PDB file of C-alpha atoms and ligand atoms in Angstrom:
ATOM      1  CA  UNK A   1      -2.252   1.208   5.358  1.00 60.00           C
ATOM      2  CA  UNK A   2      -2.901   1.182   9.081  1.00 58.00           C
ATOM      3  CA  UNK A   3       0.506   2.091  10.621  1.00 62.00           C
ATOM      4  CA  UNK A   4       2.269  -0.715  12.454  1.00 70.00           C
ATOM      5  CA  UNK A   5      -0.030  -3.471  11.234  1.00 80.00           C
ATOM      6  CA  UNK A   6       1.520  -6.081   8.932  1.00 89.00           C
ATOM      7  CA  UNK A   7      -0.495  -6.904   5.800  1.00 95.00           C
ATOM      8  CA  UNK A   8      -2.815  -9.903   5.979  1.00 96.00           C
ATOM      9  CA  UNK A   9      -3.985 -12.464   3.469  1.00 98.00           C
ATOM     10  CA  UNK A  10      -7.723 -13.086   3.476  1.00 98.00           C
ATOM     11  CA  UNK A  11      -8.394 -16.504   1.918  1.00 98.00           C
ATOM     12  CA  UNK A  12     -11.593 -16.576  -0.155  1.00 98.00           C
ATOM     13  CA  UNK A  13     -13.490 -19.800   0.372  1.00 98.00           C
ATOM     14  CA  UNK A  14     -14.987 -19.386  -3.105  1.00 98.00           C
ATOM     15  CA  UNK A  15     -12.354 -21.813  -4.395  1.00 98.00           C
ATOM     16  CA  UNK A  16     -12.497 -24.171  -1.389  1.00 98.00           C
ATOM     17  CA  UNK A  17     -13.653 -27.777  -1.466  1.00 97.00           C
ATOM     18  CA  UNK A  18     -17.010 -27.363   0.258  1.00 97.00           C
ATOM     19  CA  UNK A  19     -17.272 -31.106   0.896  1.00 97.00           C
ATOM     20  CA  UNK A  20     -14.469 -30.667   3.452  1.00 97.00           C
ATOM     21  CA  UNK A  21     -14.698 -27.005   4.280  1.00 98.00           C
ATOM     22  CA  UNK A  22     -14.090 -27.484   8.016  1.00 97.00           C
ATOM     23  CA  UNK A  23     -10.813 -29.291   7.365  1.00 98.00           C
ATOM     24  CA  UNK A  24      -9.711 -26.631   4.879  1.00 98.00           C
ATOM     25  CA  UNK A  25     -10.506 -23.799   7.288  1.00 98.00           C
ATOM     26  CA  UNK A  26      -8.628 -25.613  10.061  1.00 98.00           C
ATOM     27  CA  UNK A  27      -5.617 -25.781   7.767  1.00 98.00           C
ATOM     28  CA  UNK A  28      -5.734 -21.972   7.443  1.00 98.00           C
ATOM     29  CA  UNK A  29      -6.130 -21.571  11.206  1.00 98.00           C
ATOM     30  CA  UNK A  30      -3.157 -23.873  11.880  1.00 98.00           C
ATOM     31  CA  UNK A  31      -1.081 -21.789   9.455  1.00 98.00           C
ATOM     32  CA  UNK A  32      -1.809 -18.647  11.488  1.00 98.00           C
ATOM     33  CA  UNK A  33      -4.680 -17.265   9.380  1.00 98.00           C
ATOM     34  CA  UNK A  34      -6.651 -14.402  10.864  1.00 98.00           C
ATOM     35  CA  UNK A  35      -9.450 -13.654   8.424  1.00 98.00           C
ATOM     36  CA  UNK A  36     -11.651 -15.373   5.822  1.00 98.00           C
ATOM     37  CA  UNK A  37     -13.284 -13.757   2.791  1.00 99.00           C
ATOM     38  CA  UNK A  38     -16.791 -14.970   1.960  1.00 99.00           C
ATOM     39  CA  UNK A  39     -17.960 -14.222  -1.597  1.00 98.00           C
ATOM     40  CA  UNK A  40     -21.738 -13.985  -1.686  1.00 99.00           C
ATOM     41  CA  UNK A  41     -23.179 -13.920  -5.234  1.00 98.00           C
ATOM     42  CA  UNK A  42     -26.812 -13.841  -6.284  1.00 98.00           C
ATOM     43  CA  UNK A  43     -26.776 -14.674 -10.002  1.00 98.00           C
ATOM     44  CA  UNK A  44     -28.236 -11.208 -10.623  1.00 98.00           C
ATOM     45  CA  UNK A  45     -25.693  -8.526  -9.706  1.00 98.00           C
ATOM     46  CA  UNK A  46     -23.054 -10.961 -10.944  1.00 98.00           C
ATOM     47  CA  UNK A  47     -23.557 -13.901 -13.318  1.00 98.00           C
ATOM     48  CA  UNK A  48     -22.707 -16.522 -10.696  1.00 98.00           C
ATOM     49  CA  UNK A  49     -24.382 -17.972  -7.618  1.00 98.00           C
ATOM     50  CA  UNK A  50     -22.671 -18.982  -4.417  1.00 98.00           C
ATOM     51  CA  UNK A  51     -24.139 -19.037  -0.923  1.00 98.00           C
ATOM     52  CA  UNK A  52     -26.084 -16.996   1.591  1.00 98.00           C
ATOM     53  CA  UNK A  53     -26.378 -16.498   5.356  1.00 98.00           C
ATOM     54  CA  UNK A  54     -26.893 -20.207   6.108  1.00 98.00           C
ATOM     55  CA  UNK A  55     -23.373 -21.007   4.959  1.00 98.00           C
ATOM     56  CA  UNK A  56     -21.959 -17.951   6.744  1.00 98.00           C
ATOM     57  CA  UNK A  57     -23.600 -19.270   9.907  1.00 98.00           C
ATOM     58  CA  UNK A  58     -22.105 -22.729   9.363  1.00 98.00           C
ATOM     59  CA  UNK A  59     -18.631 -21.222   8.856  1.00 98.00           C
ATOM     60  CA  UNK A  60     -19.108 -19.092  11.991  1.00 98.00           C
ATOM     61  CA  UNK A  61     -19.632 -22.328  13.934  1.00 98.00           C
ATOM     62  CA  UNK A  62     -16.411 -23.765  12.504  1.00 97.00           C
ATOM     63  CA  UNK A  63     -14.078 -20.900  13.376  1.00 98.00           C
ATOM     64  CA  UNK A  64     -13.387 -17.738  15.370  1.00 98.00           C
ATOM     65  CA  UNK A  65     -11.540 -16.141  12.439  1.00 98.00           C
ATOM     66  CA  UNK A  66     -12.727 -12.710  11.362  1.00 98.00           C
ATOM     67  CA  UNK A  67     -15.303 -13.206   8.609  1.00 99.00           C
ATOM     68  CA  UNK A  68     -15.690 -10.620   5.875  1.00 98.00           C
ATOM     69  CA  UNK A  69     -18.788 -10.979   3.713  1.00 99.00           C
ATOM     70  CA  UNK A  70     -18.328  -9.539   0.226  1.00 99.00           C
ATOM     71  CA  UNK A  71     -21.903  -9.053  -0.957  1.00 99.00           C
ATOM     72  CA  UNK A  72     -22.166  -9.235  -4.742  1.00 99.00           C
ATOM     73  CA  UNK A  73     -25.930  -9.051  -4.611  1.00 98.00           C
ATOM     74  CA  UNK A  74     -28.716  -6.716  -5.654  1.00 98.00           C
ATOM     75  CA  UNK A  75     -30.553  -5.002  -2.816  1.00 98.00           C
ATOM     76  CA  UNK A  76     -28.082  -5.870  -0.045  1.00 98.00           C
ATOM     77  CA  UNK A  77     -30.092  -3.787   2.454  1.00 98.00           C
ATOM     78  CA  UNK A  78     -32.694  -6.532   2.583  1.00 98.00           C
ATOM     79  CA  UNK A  79     -30.143  -9.080   3.807  1.00 98.00           C
ATOM     80  CA  UNK A  80     -27.765  -7.128   6.062  1.00 98.00           C
ATOM     81  CA  UNK A  81     -29.411  -8.294   9.264  1.00 98.00           C
ATOM     82  CA  UNK A  82     -29.300 -11.953   8.109  1.00 98.00           C
ATOM     83  CA  UNK A  83     -25.605 -11.860   7.257  1.00 99.00           C
ATOM     84  CA  UNK A  84     -24.631 -10.021  10.417  1.00 99.00           C
ATOM     85  CA  UNK A  85     -26.657 -12.233  12.722  1.00 98.00           C
ATOM     86  CA  UNK A  86     -25.142 -15.228  10.894  1.00 98.00           C
ATOM     87  CA  UNK A  87     -21.728 -14.024  12.057  1.00 98.00           C
ATOM     88  CA  UNK A  88     -20.219 -11.651   9.493  1.00 99.00           C
ATOM     89  CA  UNK A  89     -17.753  -9.306  11.220  1.00 98.00           C
ATOM     90  CA  UNK A  90     -17.253  -7.096   8.164  1.00 99.00           C
ATOM     91  CA  UNK A  91     -19.827  -6.436   5.429  1.00 99.00           C
ATOM     92  CA  UNK A  92     -18.596  -5.140   2.077  1.00 99.00           C
ATOM     93  CA  UNK A  93     -21.118  -3.766  -0.415  1.00 99.00           C
ATOM     94  CA  UNK A  94     -20.936  -2.440  -3.969  1.00 99.00           C
ATOM     95  CA  UNK A  95     -22.207   1.194  -3.992  1.00 98.00           C
ATOM     96  CA  UNK A  96     -24.281   0.727  -7.167  1.00 98.00           C
ATOM     97  CA  UNK A  97     -26.369  -1.946  -5.391  1.00 98.00           C
ATOM     98  CA  UNK A  98     -27.404   0.406  -2.567  1.00 98.00           C
ATOM     99  CA  UNK A  99     -30.387   2.728  -2.700  1.00 98.00           C
ATOM    100  CA  UNK A 100     -28.500   5.098  -0.385  1.00 98.00           C
ATOM    101  CA  UNK A 101     -24.860   4.228   0.227  1.00 98.00           C
ATOM    102  CA  UNK A 102     -24.747   6.315   3.403  1.00 98.00           C
ATOM    103  CA  UNK A 103     -27.845   4.598   4.806  1.00 98.00           C
ATOM    104  CA  UNK A 104     -26.494   1.133   3.986  1.00 99.00           C
ATOM    105  CA  UNK A 105     -23.191   1.862   5.732  1.00 99.00           C
ATOM    106  CA  UNK A 106     -25.069   3.277   8.710  1.00 98.00           C
ATOM    107  CA  UNK A 107     -27.284   0.167   8.868  1.00 98.00           C
ATOM    108  CA  UNK A 108     -24.290  -2.194   8.767  1.00 99.00           C
ATOM    109  CA  UNK A 109     -22.620  -0.363  11.646  1.00 98.00           C
ATOM    110  CA  UNK A 110     -25.764  -0.129  13.709  1.00 98.00           C
ATOM    111  CA  UNK A 111     -26.178  -3.901  13.371  1.00 98.00           C
ATOM    112  CA  UNK A 112     -22.749  -4.280  14.961  1.00 98.00           C
ATOM    113  CA  UNK A 113     -20.532  -5.100  11.970  1.00 98.00           C
ATOM    114  CA  UNK A 114     -17.691  -3.206  10.306  1.00 98.00           C
ATOM    115  CA  UNK A 115     -18.607  -1.657   6.961  1.00 99.00           C
ATOM    116  CA  UNK A 116     -16.834  -1.298   3.660  1.00 98.00           C
ATOM    117  CA  UNK A 117     -17.355  -0.295   0.045  1.00 99.00           C
ATOM    118  CA  UNK A 118     -16.166  -2.183  -3.020  1.00 99.00           C
ATOM    119  CA  UNK A 119     -14.941  -0.506  -6.208  1.00 98.00           C
ATOM    120  CA  UNK A 120     -14.998  -2.416  -9.504  1.00 98.00           C
ATOM    121  CA  UNK A 121     -12.250  -2.107 -12.156  1.00 98.00           C
ATOM    122  CA  UNK A 122     -14.479   0.109 -14.324  1.00 98.00           C
ATOM    123  CA  UNK A 123     -15.397   2.436 -11.453  1.00 98.00           C
ATOM    124  CA  UNK A 124     -13.413   5.368 -10.008  1.00 97.00           C
ATOM    125  CA  UNK A 125     -11.851   4.935  -6.573  1.00 98.00           C
ATOM    126  CA  UNK A 126     -12.874   8.503  -5.778  1.00 97.00           C
ATOM    127  CA  UNK A 127     -16.525   7.441  -5.668  1.00 98.00           C
ATOM    128  CA  UNK A 128     -15.931   6.372  -2.043  1.00 98.00           C
ATOM    129  CA  UNK A 129     -14.694   9.818  -0.914  1.00 98.00           C
ATOM    130  CA  UNK A 130     -18.051  11.083   0.399  1.00 98.00           C
ATOM    131  CA  UNK A 131     -18.357   7.998   2.616  1.00 98.00           C
ATOM    132  CA  UNK A 132     -14.845   7.659   4.058  1.00 98.00           C
ATOM    133  CA  UNK A 133     -15.876   8.738   7.539  1.00 98.00           C
ATOM    134  CA  UNK A 134     -18.450   5.929   7.633  1.00 98.00           C
ATOM    135  CA  UNK A 135     -16.134   3.230   6.265  1.00 98.00           C
ATOM    136  CA  UNK A 136     -13.823   0.780   7.995  1.00 98.00           C
ATOM    137  CA  UNK A 137     -12.608  -0.817   4.797  1.00 98.00           C
ATOM    138  CA  UNK A 138     -12.163  -0.191   1.063  1.00 98.00           C
ATOM    139  CA  UNK A 139     -12.121  -3.241  -1.200  1.00 98.00           C
ATOM    140  CA  UNK A 140     -10.536  -2.612  -4.581  1.00 98.00           C
ATOM    141  CA  UNK A 141     -11.556  -5.218  -7.155  1.00 98.00           C
ATOM    142  CA  UNK A 142      -8.612  -6.187  -9.337  1.00 98.00           C
ATOM    143  CA  UNK A 143     -10.865  -8.411 -11.477  1.00 98.00           C
ATOM    144  CA  UNK A 144     -14.501  -8.006 -12.465  1.00 98.00           C
ATOM    145  CA  UNK A 145     -16.567  -9.592  -9.709  1.00 98.00           C
ATOM    146  CA  UNK A 146     -18.181 -12.972 -10.301  1.00 98.00           C
ATOM    147  CA  UNK A 147     -15.529 -15.647 -10.624  1.00 98.00           C
ATOM    148  CA  UNK A 148     -12.300 -16.842  -9.071  1.00 98.00           C
ATOM    149  CA  UNK A 149      -9.180 -17.554 -11.082  1.00 98.00           C
ATOM    150  CA  UNK A 150      -9.176 -14.429 -13.281  1.00 98.00           C
ATOM    151  CA  UNK A 151      -6.102 -12.336 -14.171  1.00 98.00           C
ATOM    152  CA  UNK A 152      -5.043  -9.350 -12.077  1.00 98.00           C
ATOM    153  CA  UNK A 153      -5.812  -5.920 -13.634  1.00 98.00           C
ATOM    154  CA  UNK A 154      -2.929  -3.595 -12.545  1.00 97.00           C
ATOM    155  CA  UNK A 155      -4.604  -0.321 -13.623  1.00 97.00           C
ATOM    156  CA  UNK A 156      -7.065  -0.528 -10.694  1.00 98.00           C
ATOM    157  CA  UNK A 157      -4.270   0.821  -8.489  1.00 97.00           C
ATOM    158  CA  UNK A 158      -3.642   3.947 -10.573  1.00 96.00           C
ATOM    159  CA  UNK A 159      -5.533   6.344  -8.300  1.00 96.00           C
ATOM    160  CA  UNK A 160      -4.680   4.761  -4.962  1.00 97.00           C
ATOM    161  CA  UNK A 161      -1.718   7.032  -4.159  1.00 96.00           C
ATOM    162  CA  UNK A 162      -3.871  10.108  -4.651  1.00 96.00           C
ATOM    163  CA  UNK A 163      -6.544   8.782  -2.286  1.00 97.00           C
ATOM    164  CA  UNK A 164      -4.035   7.578   0.297  1.00 96.00           C
ATOM    165  CA  UNK A 165      -3.979  10.640   2.604  1.00 96.00           C
ATOM    166  CA  UNK A 166      -7.773  10.638   2.869  1.00 97.00           C
ATOM    167  CA  UNK A 167      -7.840   6.899   3.570  1.00 97.00           C
ATOM    168  CA  UNK A 168      -5.246   7.330   6.303  1.00 96.00           C
ATOM    169  CA  UNK A 169      -7.024  10.302   7.853  1.00 97.00           C
ATOM    170  CA  UNK A 170     -10.140   8.173   8.142  1.00 98.00           C
ATOM    171  CA  UNK A 171      -8.384   4.935   9.271  1.00 97.00           C
ATOM    172  CA  UNK A 172      -9.807   3.042   6.298  1.00 98.00           C
ATOM    173  CA  UNK A 173      -8.184  -0.325   5.737  1.00 97.00           C
ATOM    174  CA  UNK A 174      -7.328  -1.051   2.079  1.00 98.00           C
ATOM    175  CA  UNK A 175      -7.932  -4.492   0.610  1.00 98.00           C
ATOM    176  CA  UNK A 176      -7.498  -5.867  -2.890  1.00 98.00           C
ATOM    177  CA  UNK A 177      -9.442  -8.749  -4.425  1.00 98.00           C
ATOM    178  CA  UNK A 178      -8.841 -10.781  -7.560  1.00 98.00           C
ATOM    179  CA  UNK A 179      -5.881 -12.383  -9.280  1.00 98.00           C
ATOM    180  CA  UNK A 180      -3.665 -12.345  -6.190  1.00 98.00           C
ATOM    181  CA  UNK A 181      -1.309 -15.294  -6.464  1.00 98.00           C
ATOM    182  CA  UNK A 182       2.341 -16.372  -6.285  1.00 96.00           C
ATOM    183  CA  UNK A 183       3.125 -14.373  -9.433  1.00 96.00           C
ATOM    184  CA  UNK A 184       1.414 -11.104  -8.498  1.00 97.00           C
ATOM    185  CA  UNK A 185       1.634 -10.740  -4.714  1.00 96.00           C
ATOM    186  CA  UNK A 186       5.377 -10.030  -4.510  1.00 93.00           C
ATOM    187  CA  UNK A 187       5.134  -6.822  -6.525  1.00 92.00           C
ATOM    188  CA  UNK A 188       2.282  -5.449  -4.420  1.00 94.00           C
ATOM    189  CA  UNK A 189       3.921  -5.398  -1.015  1.00 87.00           C
ATOM    190  CA  UNK A 190       5.234  -1.837  -1.052  1.00 85.00           C
ATOM    191  CA  UNK A 191       2.112   0.040  -2.038  1.00 89.00           C
ATOM    192  CA  UNK A 192       0.333   0.157   1.280  1.00 89.00           C
ATOM    193  CA  UNK A 193      -2.332  -2.509   0.927  1.00 97.00           C
ATOM    194  CA  UNK A 194      -3.504  -3.954   4.250  1.00 97.00           C
ATOM    195  CA  UNK A 195      -5.305  -7.069   3.026  1.00 98.00           C
ATOM    196  CA  UNK A 196      -4.933  -9.346   0.058  1.00 98.00           C
ATOM    197  CA  UNK A 197      -7.850 -11.608  -0.847  1.00 98.00           C
ATOM    198  CA  UNK A 198      -6.647 -14.866  -2.378  1.00 98.00           C
ATOM    199  CA  UNK A 199      -8.990 -17.625  -3.533  1.00 98.00           C
ATOM    200  CA  UNK A 200      -7.574 -20.014  -6.112  1.00 98.00           C
ATOM    201  CA  UNK A 201      -3.989 -19.369  -4.939  1.00 98.00           C
ATOM    202  CA  UNK A 202      -4.889 -20.714  -1.472  1.00 98.00           C
ATOM    203  CA  UNK A 203      -7.498 -23.371  -2.228  1.00 98.00           C
ATOM    204  CA  UNK A 204      -6.145 -25.622  -4.961  1.00 97.00           C
ATOM    205  CA  UNK A 205      -4.945 -29.143  -5.561  1.00 93.00           C
ATOM    206  CA  UNK A 206      -1.228 -28.430  -5.412  1.00 94.00           C
ATOM    207  CA  UNK A 207      -0.893 -28.191  -1.612  1.00 97.00           C
ATOM    208  CA  UNK A 208      -3.044 -27.924   1.541  1.00 98.00           C
ATOM    209  CA  UNK A 209      -4.558 -24.438   1.969  1.00 98.00           C
ATOM    210  CA  UNK A 210      -2.413 -23.683   5.019  1.00 98.00           C
ATOM    211  CA  UNK A 211       0.763 -24.412   3.075  1.00 98.00           C
ATOM    212  CA  UNK A 212      -0.320 -22.193   0.164  1.00 98.00           C
ATOM    213  CA  UNK A 213      -1.234 -19.494   2.669  1.00 98.00           C
ATOM    214  CA  UNK A 214       2.211 -19.591   4.292  1.00 98.00           C
ATOM    215  CA  UNK A 215       3.947 -19.500   0.903  1.00 98.00           C
ATOM    216  CA  UNK A 216       1.935 -16.479  -0.208  1.00 97.00           C
ATOM    217  CA  UNK A 217       2.625 -14.673   3.042  1.00 97.00           C
ATOM    218  CA  UNK A 218       6.346 -15.328   2.608  1.00 96.00           C
ATOM    219  CA  UNK A 219       6.221 -13.822  -0.905  1.00 96.00           C
ATOM    220  CA  UNK A 220       4.324 -10.832   0.466  1.00 94.00           C
ATOM    221  CA  UNK A 221       6.883 -10.217   3.180  1.00 89.00           C
ATOM    222  CA  UNK A 222       9.894 -11.135   1.054  1.00 79.00           C
TER     223      UNK A 222
HETATM  224  C1  LIG B 301     -14.434 -12.509  -7.348  1.00 74.57           C
HETATM  225  C2  LIG B 301     -14.328 -12.620  -5.846  1.00 74.57           C
HETATM  226  C3  LIG B 301     -12.982 -12.956  -5.342  1.00 74.57           C
HETATM  227  C4  LIG B 301     -12.439 -14.281  -5.770  1.00 74.57           C
HETATM  228  C5  LIG B 301     -10.969 -14.135  -5.933  1.00 74.57           C
HETATM  229  O1  LIG B 301     -15.697 -12.046  -7.647  1.00 74.57           O
HETATM  230  O2  LIG B 301     -14.718 -11.409  -5.230  1.00 74.57           O
HETATM  231  O3  LIG B 301     -12.937 -12.847  -3.919  1.00 74.57           O
HETATM  232  O4  LIG B 301     -12.674 -15.308  -4.861  1.00 74.57           O
HETATM  233  O5  LIG B 301     -10.490 -15.276  -6.538  1.00 74.57           O
HETATM  234  P1  LIG B 301      -8.996 -15.405  -7.054  1.00 74.57           P
HETATM  235  O6  LIG B 301      -8.121 -15.172  -5.872  1.00 74.57           O
HETATM  236  O7  LIG B 301      -8.947 -16.808  -7.567  1.00 74.57           O
HETATM  237  O8  LIG B 301      -8.823 -14.367  -8.121  1.00 74.57           O
HETATM  238 ZN1  LIG B 302     -14.447 -11.127  -3.013  1.00 74.57          ZN
END
């Protein structure tokens, strides 16, 4: 947790209605949103396909919100420049997809973006330790990457307390992704997570995204 900074919700557009994406993003902006989470999937690293730099560029034109690109793709090094020039402010990569994790993080930073590593539920959080001084962000997956709407896996937080001092020493922001919704978010507010990704809990048919966003934030702060 970065001291003095209230936790944020990062809506994932994965569950948005792409036929009216601009309107949905505006609803988040009007509700006070600060960041958007963009789930990039290649049908190879994960068994689902979403979008690439062209859509990131289109979203960049729609909004000034901070854009974090979560790259669930093989060989991310090949595409870093495309995503960053398209407007990604933060690039999050899975270590197992990088030939050299240190080189990938260095490349992201030298292209002018913030850099982060993503840890899957079946991986150890401690695998990021050698890279903490190169990282701005740690994304803890609380579902297996690939699809929205899955159930939260609580055990992914087991080793967070142990890693906490190192994360703080290195000013690494902690984010969690998957299964964050009205039922789960309230119990996660005291454990020092800076950012909560929420896809299907924000973009759904029950209310406009901005309204869902405000309700989630209230549960987080309540
Ligand atoms: C899953 C993605 C998530 C997803 C979360 O691979 O990384 O960002 O959008 O969706 P929900 O919030 O519906 O679990
Ligand atoms: Zn994600």
